[in-house]
């Protein structure tokens, strides 16, 4: 395992200095799932929720979260992301799939932005639907793939 980059030789936390790194196109895709009652998923899918279109509100929340990741995660760099995309799909009659893809041209990756976007989109779905389904669970938030930078491409193969 490589050295943890957010600590110096004495163990003090630090923000990684990226000033010597070249700017490259960087992209990350993350995913997560919200498991819920079939009736809750039908309410979302049919846009029947009294609070409005759950997925559009969750999409906006995810995009906003990607843009503000540096404010939420202490040692993340604030990044000028150039694209944040949130997609939804249904798995069976009780699972909402969420996927976020974030891009930029910069000196550090956007993995945390993609993961944050998925997390906040899932939390928004929970918040909007908790009155009808308090047993929803948010599951499997994970990095699916990333490209760009010194470490190259990573793609989850499971």
Coordinates of C-alpha atoms in Angstrom, one line a residue:
X1 CA 0.0 0.0 0.0
X2 CA 1.3 3.4 -0.9
X3 CA 2.1 6.1 1.6
X4 CA -0.9 8.2 2.8
X5 CA -0.4 11.6 1.2
X6 CA -2.5 13.7 3.6
X7 CA 0.1 13.3 6.4
X8 CA 3.6 14.6 6.6
X9 CA 6.7 12.8 8.0
X10 CA 5.7 13.8 11.5
X11 CA 2.1 12.6 11.1
X12 CA 0.5 16.1 10.9
X13 CA -2.3 16.4 8.4
X14 CA -1.7 18.5 5.3
X15 CA -3.3 19.4 2.0
X16 CA -1.3 17.8 -0.8
X17 CA 0.6 20.3 -2.9
X18 CA -0.4 19.8 -6.5
X19 CA 1.3 22.8 -8.0
X20 CA 4.0 20.7 -9.7
X21 CA 1.5 18.3 -11.3
X22 CA 0.6 18.8 -15.0
X23 CA -3.0 19.7 -15.8
X24 CA -4.8 16.8 -17.5
X25 CA -8.3 15.8 -18.3
X26 CA -9.7 13.9 -15.3
X27 CA -12.9 12.1 -14.9
X28 CA -14.5 10.0 -12.2
X29 CA -17.7 7.9 -12.1
X30 CA -19.3 6.8 -8.8
X31 CA -22.4 4.9 -8.0
X32 CA -24.8 4.1 -5.1
X33 CA -28.2 2.6 -4.4
X34 CA -31.2 3.5 -2.4
X35 CA -33.2 0.5 -1.4
X36 CA -36.9 1.2 -0.6
X37 CA -40.4 -0.2 -0.5
X38 CA -41.8 -0.9 -4.0
X39 CA -44.6 1.6 -3.3
X40 CA -42.0 4.3 -2.6
X41 CA -40.1 3.6 -5.8
X42 CA -43.4 3.7 -7.8
X43 CA -44.2 7.1 -6.2
X44 CA -40.8 8.4 -7.4
X45 CA -41.0 6.8 -10.8
X46 CA -44.5 8.0 -11.5
X47 CA -43.7 11.5 -10.2
X48 CA -46.5 11.3 -7.7
X49 CA -44.8 12.7 -4.7
X50 CA -46.5 15.8 -3.2
X51 CA -43.1 17.5 -2.8
X52 CA -42.4 17.4 -6.5
X53 CA -40.1 15.4 -8.8
X54 CA -37.8 13.6 -6.4
X55 CA -35.2 12.7 -9.0
X56 CA -34.8 16.2 -10.4
X57 CA -34.4 17.6 -6.9
X58 CA -31.8 14.9 -6.1
X59 CA -30.0 15.5 -9.4
X60 CA -29.7 19.2 -8.5
X61 CA -28.5 18.4 -5.0
X62 CA -25.9 16.0 -6.3
X63 CA -24.5 18.6 -8.8
X64 CA -24.4 21.3 -6.2
X65 CA -22.6 18.9 -3.8
X66 CA -20.0 18.0 -6.4
X67 CA -19.3 21.7 -6.8
X68 CA -18.9 22.2 -3.0
X69 CA -16.9 19.1 -2.1
X70 CA -13.9 21.1 -1.1
X71 CA -16.1 22.8 1.5
X72 CA -17.3 19.5 3.0
X73 CA -14.2 17.2 3.0
X74 CA -11.4 18.9 5.0
X75 CA -8.4 18.2 2.9
X76 CA -10.0 18.2 -0.6
X77 CA -8.9 20.9 -3.0
X78 CA -11.7 23.3 -4.1
X79 CA -11.9 22.4 -7.8
X80 CA -13.3 24.2 -10.9
X81 CA -15.2 21.2 -12.2
X82 CA -16.3 21.5 -15.8
X83 CA -19.1 18.9 -15.8
X84 CA -21.2 17.0 -13.2
X85 CA -23.8 14.6 -14.4
X86 CA -26.2 12.5 -12.3
X87 CA -28.2 9.6 -13.7
X88 CA -30.8 7.4 -12.2
X89 CA -32.0 3.9 -13.1
X90 CA -34.4 1.4 -11.4
X91 CA -33.3 -2.1 -10.4
X92 CA -36.3 -4.4 -9.8
X93 CA -39.2 -2.9 -7.9
X94 CA -37.3 -1.6 -4.8
X95 CA -33.9 -0.2 -5.8
X96 CA -33.0 3.2 -7.2
X97 CA -29.5 3.3 -8.8
X98 CA -27.6 6.6 -8.7
X99 CA -24.5 7.3 -10.8
X100 CA -22.5 10.5 -11.0
X101 CA -19.8 11.4 -13.5
X102 CA -17.6 14.5 -12.8
X103 CA -14.9 16.0 -15.1
X104 CA -12.3 18.7 -15.1
X105 CA -9.0 19.7 -16.6
X106 CA -6.8 20.1 -13.5
X107 CA -4.0 18.9 -11.3
X108 CA -5.9 16.6 -9.0
X109 CA -8.7 14.0 -9.5
X110 CA -12.5 14.3 -9.1
X111 CA -13.1 11.0 -7.3
X112 CA -14.3 12.7 -4.1
X113 CA -16.6 15.0 -6.1
X114 CA -18.3 12.0 -7.8
X115 CA -18.6 10.2 -4.5
X116 CA -20.0 13.3 -2.8
X117 CA -22.5 13.8 -5.6
X118 CA -23.9 10.3 -5.3
X119 CA -24.0 10.5 -1.5
X120 CA -25.9 13.8 -1.5
X121 CA -28.3 12.7 -4.2
X122 CA -29.1 9.6 -2.2
X123 CA -29.6 11.6 1.0
X124 CA -31.9 13.9 -0.9
X125 CA -34.0 11.0 -2.0
X126 CA -34.1 9.8 1.6
X127 CA -35.1 13.2 2.9
X128 CA -37.9 13.7 0.4
X129 CA -39.3 10.2 0.9
X130 CA -38.7 9.6 4.6
X131 CA -42.3 10.5 5.5
X132 CA -43.6 7.5 3.4
X133 CA -40.7 5.1 3.9
X134 CA -38.4 5.4 7.0
X135 CA -36.7 2.0 6.3
X136 CA -35.0 3.1 3.1
X137 CA -31.3 2.2 3.1
X138 CA -28.4 3.9 1.2
X139 CA -26.0 1.3 0.0
X140 CA -22.8 0.6 -2.0
X141 CA -21.5 4.1 -2.6
X142 CA -18.3 3.5 -4.4
X143 CA -15.9 4.6 -7.1
X144 CA -16.6 2.8 -10.4
X145 CA -13.9 4.3 -12.5
X146 CA -11.5 7.2 -12.8
X147 CA -9.1 8.4 -15.5
X148 CA -6.4 11.0 -15.8
X149 CA -3.4 11.9 -13.7
X150 CA -0.2 10.1 -12.8
X151 CA -2.0 6.9 -11.5
X152 CA -3.8 6.5 -14.8
X153 CA -7.1 4.7 -15.3
X154 CA -8.9 2.6 -12.6
X155 CA -12.0 0.6 -13.5
X156 CA -13.9 -1.6 -11.0
X157 CA -14.3 -5.0 -12.4
X158 CA -17.0 -6.6 -10.3

